[in-house]
Every structure is written in C-alpha cells, then in structure tokens.
mmCIF file of C-alpha atoms in Angstrom:
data_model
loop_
_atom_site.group_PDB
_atom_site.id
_atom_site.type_symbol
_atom_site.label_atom_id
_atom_site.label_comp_id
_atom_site.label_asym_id
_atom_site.label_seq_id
_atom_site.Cartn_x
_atom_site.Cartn_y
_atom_site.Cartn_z
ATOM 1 C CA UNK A 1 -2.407 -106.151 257.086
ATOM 2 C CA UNK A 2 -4.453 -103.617 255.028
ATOM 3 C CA UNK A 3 -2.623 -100.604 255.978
ATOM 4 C CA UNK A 4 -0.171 -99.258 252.987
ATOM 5 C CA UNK A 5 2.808 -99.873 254.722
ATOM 6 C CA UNK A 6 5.788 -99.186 251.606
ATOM 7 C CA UNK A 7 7.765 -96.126 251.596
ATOM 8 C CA UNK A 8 7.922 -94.195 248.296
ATOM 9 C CA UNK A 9 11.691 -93.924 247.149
ATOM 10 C CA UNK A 10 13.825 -92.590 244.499
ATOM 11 C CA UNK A 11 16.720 -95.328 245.555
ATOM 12 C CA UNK A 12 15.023 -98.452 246.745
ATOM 13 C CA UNK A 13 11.931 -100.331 246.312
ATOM 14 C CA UNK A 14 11.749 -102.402 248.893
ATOM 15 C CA UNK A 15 11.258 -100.110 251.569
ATOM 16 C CA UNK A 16 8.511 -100.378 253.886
ATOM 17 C CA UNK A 17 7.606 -99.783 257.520
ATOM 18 C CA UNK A 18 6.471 -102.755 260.091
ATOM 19 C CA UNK A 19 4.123 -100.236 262.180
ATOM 20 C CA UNK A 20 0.419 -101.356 261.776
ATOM 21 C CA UNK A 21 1.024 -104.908 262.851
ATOM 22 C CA UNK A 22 -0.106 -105.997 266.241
ATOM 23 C CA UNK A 23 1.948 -107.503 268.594
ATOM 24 C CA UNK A 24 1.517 -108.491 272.463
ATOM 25 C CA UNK A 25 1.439 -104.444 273.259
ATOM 26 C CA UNK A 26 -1.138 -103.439 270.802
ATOM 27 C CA UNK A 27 -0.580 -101.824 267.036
ATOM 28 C CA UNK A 28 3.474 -101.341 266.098
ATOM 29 C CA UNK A 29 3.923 -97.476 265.863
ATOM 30 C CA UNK A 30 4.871 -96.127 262.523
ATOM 31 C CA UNK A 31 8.223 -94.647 262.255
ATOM 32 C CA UNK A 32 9.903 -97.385 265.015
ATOM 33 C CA UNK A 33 11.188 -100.043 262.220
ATOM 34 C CA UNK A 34 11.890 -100.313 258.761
ATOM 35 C CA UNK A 35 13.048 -102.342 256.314
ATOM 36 C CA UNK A 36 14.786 -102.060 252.995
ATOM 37 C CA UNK A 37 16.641 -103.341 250.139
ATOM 38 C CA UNK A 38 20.047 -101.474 249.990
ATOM 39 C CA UNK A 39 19.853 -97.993 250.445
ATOM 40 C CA UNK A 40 23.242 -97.021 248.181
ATOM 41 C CA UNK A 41 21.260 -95.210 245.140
ATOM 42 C CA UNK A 42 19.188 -93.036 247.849
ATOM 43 C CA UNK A 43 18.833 -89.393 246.420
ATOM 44 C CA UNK A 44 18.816 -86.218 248.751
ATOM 45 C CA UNK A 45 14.901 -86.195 249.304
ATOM 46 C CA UNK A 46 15.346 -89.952 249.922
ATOM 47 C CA UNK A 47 17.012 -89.059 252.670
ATOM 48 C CA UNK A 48 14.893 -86.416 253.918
ATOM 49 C CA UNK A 49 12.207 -88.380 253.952
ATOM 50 C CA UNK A 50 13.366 -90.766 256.079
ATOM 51 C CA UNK A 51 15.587 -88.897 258.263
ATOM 52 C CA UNK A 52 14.089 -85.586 258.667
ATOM 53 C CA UNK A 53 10.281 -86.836 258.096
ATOM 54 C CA UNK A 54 10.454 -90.199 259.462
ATOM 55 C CA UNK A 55 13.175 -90.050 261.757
ATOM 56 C CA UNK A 56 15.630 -92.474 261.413
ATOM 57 C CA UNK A 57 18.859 -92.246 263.850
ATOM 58 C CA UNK A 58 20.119 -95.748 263.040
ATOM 59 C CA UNK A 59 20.744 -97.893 260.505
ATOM 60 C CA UNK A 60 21.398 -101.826 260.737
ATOM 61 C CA UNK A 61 22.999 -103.130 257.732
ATOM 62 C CA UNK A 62 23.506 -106.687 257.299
ATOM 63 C CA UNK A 63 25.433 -107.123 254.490
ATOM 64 C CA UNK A 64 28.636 -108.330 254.275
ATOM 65 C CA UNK A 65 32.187 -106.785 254.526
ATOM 66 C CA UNK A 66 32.873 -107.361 250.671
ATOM 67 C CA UNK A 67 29.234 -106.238 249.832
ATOM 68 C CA UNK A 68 29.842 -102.539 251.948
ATOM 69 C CA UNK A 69 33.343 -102.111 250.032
ATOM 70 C CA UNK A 70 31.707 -103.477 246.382
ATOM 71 C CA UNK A 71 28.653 -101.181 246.784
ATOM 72 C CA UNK A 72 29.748 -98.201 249.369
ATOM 73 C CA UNK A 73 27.738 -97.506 252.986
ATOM 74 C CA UNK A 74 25.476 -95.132 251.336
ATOM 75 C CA UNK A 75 24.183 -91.954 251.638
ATOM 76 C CA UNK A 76 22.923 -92.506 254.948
ATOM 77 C CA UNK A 77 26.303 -93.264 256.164
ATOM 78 C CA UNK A 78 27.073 -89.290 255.376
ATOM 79 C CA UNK A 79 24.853 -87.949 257.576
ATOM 80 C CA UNK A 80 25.388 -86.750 261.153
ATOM 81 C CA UNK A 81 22.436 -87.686 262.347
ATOM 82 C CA UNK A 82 22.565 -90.980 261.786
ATOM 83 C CA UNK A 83 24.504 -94.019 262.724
ATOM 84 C CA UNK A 84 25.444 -97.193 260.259
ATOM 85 C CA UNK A 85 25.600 -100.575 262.600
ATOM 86 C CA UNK A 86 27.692 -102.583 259.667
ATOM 87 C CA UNK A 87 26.616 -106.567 261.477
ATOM 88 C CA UNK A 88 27.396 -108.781 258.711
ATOM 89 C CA UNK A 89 25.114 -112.120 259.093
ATOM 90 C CA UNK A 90 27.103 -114.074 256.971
ATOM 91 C CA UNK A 91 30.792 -115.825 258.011
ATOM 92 C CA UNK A 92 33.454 -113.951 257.382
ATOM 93 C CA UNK A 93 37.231 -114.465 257.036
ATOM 94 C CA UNK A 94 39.810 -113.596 258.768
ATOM 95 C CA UNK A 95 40.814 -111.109 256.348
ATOM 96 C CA UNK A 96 37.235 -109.980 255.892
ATOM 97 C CA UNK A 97 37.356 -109.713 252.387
ATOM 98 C CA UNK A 98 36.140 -112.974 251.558
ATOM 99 C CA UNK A 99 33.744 -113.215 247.899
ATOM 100 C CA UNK A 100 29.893 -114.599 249.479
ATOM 101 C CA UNK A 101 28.998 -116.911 247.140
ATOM 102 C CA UNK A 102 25.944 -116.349 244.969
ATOM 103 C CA UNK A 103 24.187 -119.006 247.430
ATOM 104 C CA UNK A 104 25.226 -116.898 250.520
ATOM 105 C CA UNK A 105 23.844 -113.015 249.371
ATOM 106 C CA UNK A 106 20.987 -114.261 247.496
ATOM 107 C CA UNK A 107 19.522 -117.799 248.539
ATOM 108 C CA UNK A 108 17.813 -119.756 245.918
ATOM 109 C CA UNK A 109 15.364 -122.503 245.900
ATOM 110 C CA UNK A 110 16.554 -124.620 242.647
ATOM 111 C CA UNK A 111 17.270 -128.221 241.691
ATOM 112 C CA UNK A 112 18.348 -131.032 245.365
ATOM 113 C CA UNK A 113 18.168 -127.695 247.188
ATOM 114 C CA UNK A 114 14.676 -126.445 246.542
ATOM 115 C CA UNK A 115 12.753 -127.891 249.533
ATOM 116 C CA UNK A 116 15.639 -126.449 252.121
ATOM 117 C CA UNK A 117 17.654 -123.796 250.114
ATOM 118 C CA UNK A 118 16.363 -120.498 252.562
ATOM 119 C CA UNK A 119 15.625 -122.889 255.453
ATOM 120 C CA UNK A 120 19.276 -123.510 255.585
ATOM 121 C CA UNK A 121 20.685 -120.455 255.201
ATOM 122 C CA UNK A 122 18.282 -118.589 256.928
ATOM 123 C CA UNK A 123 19.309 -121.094 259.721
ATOM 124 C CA UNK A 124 22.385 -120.226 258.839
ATOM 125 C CA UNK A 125 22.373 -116.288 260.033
ATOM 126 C CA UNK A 126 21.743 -118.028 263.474
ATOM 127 C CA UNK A 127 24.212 -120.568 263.962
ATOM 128 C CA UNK A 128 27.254 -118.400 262.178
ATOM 129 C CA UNK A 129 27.067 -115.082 263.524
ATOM 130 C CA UNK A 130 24.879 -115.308 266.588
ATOM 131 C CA UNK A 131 26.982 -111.788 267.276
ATOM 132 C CA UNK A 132 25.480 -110.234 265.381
ATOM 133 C CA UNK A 133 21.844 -111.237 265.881
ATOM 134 C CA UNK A 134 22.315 -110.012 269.454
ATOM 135 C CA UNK A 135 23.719 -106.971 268.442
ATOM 136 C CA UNK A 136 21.442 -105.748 266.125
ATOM 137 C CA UNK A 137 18.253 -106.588 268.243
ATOM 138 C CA UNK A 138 19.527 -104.285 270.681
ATOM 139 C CA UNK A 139 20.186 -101.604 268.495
ATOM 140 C CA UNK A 140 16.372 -101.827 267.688
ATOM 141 C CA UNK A 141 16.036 -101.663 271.347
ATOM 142 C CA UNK A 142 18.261 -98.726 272.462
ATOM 143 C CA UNK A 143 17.888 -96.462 269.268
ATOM 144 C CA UNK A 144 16.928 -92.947 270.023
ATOM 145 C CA UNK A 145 14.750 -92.884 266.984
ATOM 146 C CA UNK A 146 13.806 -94.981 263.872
ATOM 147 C CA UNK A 147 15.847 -98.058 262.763
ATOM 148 C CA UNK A 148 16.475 -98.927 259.355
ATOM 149 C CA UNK A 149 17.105 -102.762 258.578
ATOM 150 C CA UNK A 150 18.664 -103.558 255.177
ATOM 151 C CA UNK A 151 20.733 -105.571 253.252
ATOM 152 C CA UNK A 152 20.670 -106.336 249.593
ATOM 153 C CA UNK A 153 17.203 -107.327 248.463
ATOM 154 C CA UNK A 154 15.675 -106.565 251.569
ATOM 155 C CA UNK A 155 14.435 -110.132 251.781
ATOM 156 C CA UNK A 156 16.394 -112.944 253.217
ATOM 157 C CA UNK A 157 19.194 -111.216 256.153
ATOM 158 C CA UNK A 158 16.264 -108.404 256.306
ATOM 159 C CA UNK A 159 13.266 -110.740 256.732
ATOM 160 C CA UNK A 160 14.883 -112.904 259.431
ATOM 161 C CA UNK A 161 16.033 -109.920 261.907
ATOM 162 C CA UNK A 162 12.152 -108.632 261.072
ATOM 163 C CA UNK A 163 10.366 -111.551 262.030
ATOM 164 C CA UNK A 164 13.180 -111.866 265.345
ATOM 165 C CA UNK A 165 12.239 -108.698 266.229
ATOM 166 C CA UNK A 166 8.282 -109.248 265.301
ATOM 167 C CA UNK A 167 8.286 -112.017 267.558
ATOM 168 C CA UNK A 168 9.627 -110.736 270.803
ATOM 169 C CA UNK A 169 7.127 -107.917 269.831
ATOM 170 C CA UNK A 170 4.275 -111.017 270.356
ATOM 171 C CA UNK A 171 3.266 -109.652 266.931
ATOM 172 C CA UNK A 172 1.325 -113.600 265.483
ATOM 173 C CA UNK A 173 3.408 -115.561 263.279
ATOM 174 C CA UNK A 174 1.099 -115.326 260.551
ATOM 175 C CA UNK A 175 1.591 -111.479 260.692
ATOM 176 C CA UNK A 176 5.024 -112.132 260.553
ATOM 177 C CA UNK A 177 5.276 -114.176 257.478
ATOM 178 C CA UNK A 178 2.666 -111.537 256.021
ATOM 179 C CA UNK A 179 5.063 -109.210 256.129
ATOM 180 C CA UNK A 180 8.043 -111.219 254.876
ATOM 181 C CA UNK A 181 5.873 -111.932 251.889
ATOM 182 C CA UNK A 182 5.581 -108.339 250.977
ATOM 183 C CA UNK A 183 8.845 -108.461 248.963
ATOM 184 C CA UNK A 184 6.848 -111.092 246.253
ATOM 185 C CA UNK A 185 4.866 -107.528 245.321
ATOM 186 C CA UNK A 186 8.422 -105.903 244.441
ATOM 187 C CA UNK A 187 10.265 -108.879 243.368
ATOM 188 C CA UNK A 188 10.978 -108.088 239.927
ATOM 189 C CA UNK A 189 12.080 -104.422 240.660
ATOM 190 C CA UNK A 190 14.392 -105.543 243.506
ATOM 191 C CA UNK A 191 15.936 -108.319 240.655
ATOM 192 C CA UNK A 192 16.585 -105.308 238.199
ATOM 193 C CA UNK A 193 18.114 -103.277 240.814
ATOM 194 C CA UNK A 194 20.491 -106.547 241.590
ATOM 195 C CA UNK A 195 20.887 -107.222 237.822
ATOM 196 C CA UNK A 196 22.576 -103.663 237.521
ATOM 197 C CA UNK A 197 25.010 -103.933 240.473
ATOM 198 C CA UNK A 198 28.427 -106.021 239.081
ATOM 199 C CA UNK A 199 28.505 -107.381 242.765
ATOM 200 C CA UNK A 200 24.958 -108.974 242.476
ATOM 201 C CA UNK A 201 24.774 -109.840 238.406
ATOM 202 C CA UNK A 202 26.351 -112.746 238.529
ATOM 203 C CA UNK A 203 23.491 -114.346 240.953
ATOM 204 C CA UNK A 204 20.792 -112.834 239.272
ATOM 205 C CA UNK A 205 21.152 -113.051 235.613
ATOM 206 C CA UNK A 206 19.429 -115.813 234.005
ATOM 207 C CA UNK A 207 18.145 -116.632 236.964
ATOM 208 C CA UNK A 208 14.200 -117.571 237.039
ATOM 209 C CA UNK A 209 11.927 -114.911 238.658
ATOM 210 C CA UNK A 210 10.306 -117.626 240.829
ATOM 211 C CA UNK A 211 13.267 -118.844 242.203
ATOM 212 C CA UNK A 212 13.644 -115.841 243.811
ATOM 213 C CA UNK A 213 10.712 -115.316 245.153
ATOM 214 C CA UNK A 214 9.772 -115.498 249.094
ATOM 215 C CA UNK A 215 8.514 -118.492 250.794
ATOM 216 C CA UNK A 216 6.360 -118.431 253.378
ATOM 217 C CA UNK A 217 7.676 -121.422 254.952
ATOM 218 C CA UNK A 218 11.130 -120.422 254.593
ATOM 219 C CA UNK A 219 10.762 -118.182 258.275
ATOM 220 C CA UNK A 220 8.137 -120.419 259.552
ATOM 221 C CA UNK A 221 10.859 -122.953 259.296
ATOM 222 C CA UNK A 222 13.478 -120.738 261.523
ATOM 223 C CA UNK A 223 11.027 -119.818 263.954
ATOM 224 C CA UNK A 224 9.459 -123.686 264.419
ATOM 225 C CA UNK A 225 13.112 -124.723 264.456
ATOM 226 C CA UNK A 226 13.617 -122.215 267.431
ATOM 227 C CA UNK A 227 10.197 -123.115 269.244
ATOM 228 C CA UNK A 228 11.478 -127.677 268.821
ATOM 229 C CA UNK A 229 15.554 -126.898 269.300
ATOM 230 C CA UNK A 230 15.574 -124.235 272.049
ATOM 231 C CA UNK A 231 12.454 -123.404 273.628
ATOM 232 C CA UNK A 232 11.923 -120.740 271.854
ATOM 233 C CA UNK A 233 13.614 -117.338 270.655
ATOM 234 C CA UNK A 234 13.690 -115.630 273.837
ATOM 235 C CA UNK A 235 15.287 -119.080 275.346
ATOM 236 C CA UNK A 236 17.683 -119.136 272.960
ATOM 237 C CA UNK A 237 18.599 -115.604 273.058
ATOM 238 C CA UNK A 238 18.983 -115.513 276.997
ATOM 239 C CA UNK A 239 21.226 -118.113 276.573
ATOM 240 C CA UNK A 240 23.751 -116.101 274.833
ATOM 241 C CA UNK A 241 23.427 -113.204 277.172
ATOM 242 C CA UNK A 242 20.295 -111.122 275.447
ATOM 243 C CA UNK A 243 18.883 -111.131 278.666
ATOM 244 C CA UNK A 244 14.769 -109.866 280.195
ATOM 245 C CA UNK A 245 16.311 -106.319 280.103
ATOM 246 C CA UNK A 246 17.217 -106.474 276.414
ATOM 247 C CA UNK A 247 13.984 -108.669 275.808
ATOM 248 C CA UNK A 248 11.837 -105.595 277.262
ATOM 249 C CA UNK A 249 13.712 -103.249 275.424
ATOM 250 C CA UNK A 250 12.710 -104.386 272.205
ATOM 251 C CA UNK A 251 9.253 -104.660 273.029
ATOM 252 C CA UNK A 252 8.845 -100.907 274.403
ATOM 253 C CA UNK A 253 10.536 -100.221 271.042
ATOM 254 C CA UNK A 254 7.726 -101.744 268.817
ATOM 255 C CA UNK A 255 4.651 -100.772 270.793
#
C-alpha cells in the first residue's frame, strides 16, 4: 500500500488508480481500474490524461438518473473514444426522476443510525439494484481498455463496486478496506466540491466532517454479510447469472 496511487486532476480529487494491490494473480496493473469522485468539472488535459495517457475506454457511473440530469455526464461523455455505462445503484422510479434523499447519495453515520448508517445502505446497492452490480462488473471485465468507476464522492457506490471487484481479484480484504480508506486523505476537498454543487449542498452543509468520513467496517460489513448470507460473493453472483466465465473475466482484467 506504499505505492502513490492518486491521479493529479484539475476536476476531481478523488481520483486514484487500484493497480499496485495484490490479488490472487499477483500485483493489479496500473491503468486497468480507477476510481473517482464525479468527473463533471474535468478540464481538457484532465481528459488527456486519462484518456490519451492512461487509457480509459469506459466509464461506469453510478450515480443516479436525477444526479446525471442535475450535474450533466461530463466531459468524458463527449468523447469518441470512450463509453459512459450510466448503472444507477440506487432505486429508482418509474419515472426515473425521483429526488435521492440526502441519506441515499451521501450516507451518514449520525444519531440511532451511527452504528449501521453505511452498513445499510451499502447493503442496500446489493439488494436494490442487483442489475446493476452485474452489469458493471462485467464492464470491468470486457472493457477494451481502462475503466473509470465514479459517482459523487467517490466513496460509498464507488468503494463497494471497488472492493466487489478487489475481491474476485483475490486481492486480501485488508487491502481492500486500505483502499476504501483512501478517501479519509481527501475528505474535506471532496465535501467542498459537494458543498458547491446545488444537487449535493443540501446534504453537506452543516454537516460534521467526521460524519462523513469512511469506515473501515462499513465494507467489511458487506463483504462478511456476503461470506454468512450467501457463501460468498462469487456464490451470490452465480446465482444471478454472473457466471465462471464472467468471474474469470474480471480477474484477467485486474492482473
């Protein structure tokens, strides 16, 4: 976990690449996955960088429908090399236009709610759109080139398809939530960049830094839950169809 691992950006500060953890297949490559807190304000050499430099050919972006109209798809969206997978991981309605509440977007560990407040969202992402857990896992399998994972802060939606992915990688669960912690050493830039969007202010202003900050158990929790409830990830996955095939997929990707 020594290796420098963040990406230097005009429009984000939250970015940062998994390669350098070790999973089942040896070291991650650089340049495979990355993860980010939205990229909307990326400049032109933002871009560059990560599609020209880095290589990205697909991005995953798990916000939701009312999030992508509030903020825009980004500057990424404009480019023709590059492909936006919009797989919301929160419920939608049938209109799609549904508000997330401030709970939903940003989960916060305050007040009745502090011992379980990620545990049961982050559970959450599972249980409500299982769709699109499947479907972005094999985007990070079948991509021609570097996948970017984002949503708003690059923490909750962002740190639970990382440590998925992590994990069928065999990359140690202590690696895992190593990484997820990451965000603590950006916190208070990702809160300003919230504070200045009018579709994130209202759950970020006046809010406490610490209740905002990652919790290690908070994935620990999803992944134990997975390991006592189903056997396991790639038990519960095959059951919904993410079959060996897919499985290996991902791995290849992220070694």
């Amino acid at each position: 976990m020594s290796v420098n691992r963040w990406i230097s950006l005009q429009g984000a500060v939250n970015a940062r690449d998994v390669g350098g953890l070790v999973g089942s297949g040896g070291p991650v490559p650089g340049g495979r996955l990355l993860r980010s807190d939205n990229p909307q304000d990326l400049t032109e050499t933002d871009v560059m960088l990560l599609v020209d430099q880095i290589g990205i050919t697909d991005v995953i972006d798990l916000r939701s429908t009312f999030e992508v109209a509030a903020e825009g798809p980004g500057p990424l969206s404009e480019h023709a090399g590059v492909t936006v997978h919009h797989l919301s991981f929160l419920p939608e309605s049938d209109a799609v236009t549904r508000k997330p509440t401030a709970g939903e977007l940003l989960p916060w560990q305050e007040g009745e709610l502090a011992e379980r407040g990620d545990h049961a969202s982050y559970l959450g992402y599972l249980s409500d759109r299982p769709d699109s857990v499947l479907a972005a896992l094999r985007v990070i399998g079948t991509a021609r080139g570097a996948v970017l994972v984002h949503c708003a802060a690059g923490k909750d939606r962002t740190g639970v398809l990382t440590a998925l992915a992590l994990t069928i990688a065999g990359v140690p669960r202590a690696d895992i939530v190593a990484d997820y912690m990451l965000t603590d050493e950006r916190i208070q830039l990702v809160l300003d960049r919230l504070a200045g969007s009018p579709t994130y202010a209202h759950s970020v202003v006046g809010r406490p830094l610490d209740s905002m900050r990652p919790k290690p158990d908070a994935v620990t929790h999803v992944l134990d839950a997975l390991d006592a409830d189903c056997g396991g990830l790639v038990r519960w996955l095959g059951a919904r169809g993410f079959g060996a095939d897919n499985i290996e997929a991902v791995r290849r990707k992220l070694r």
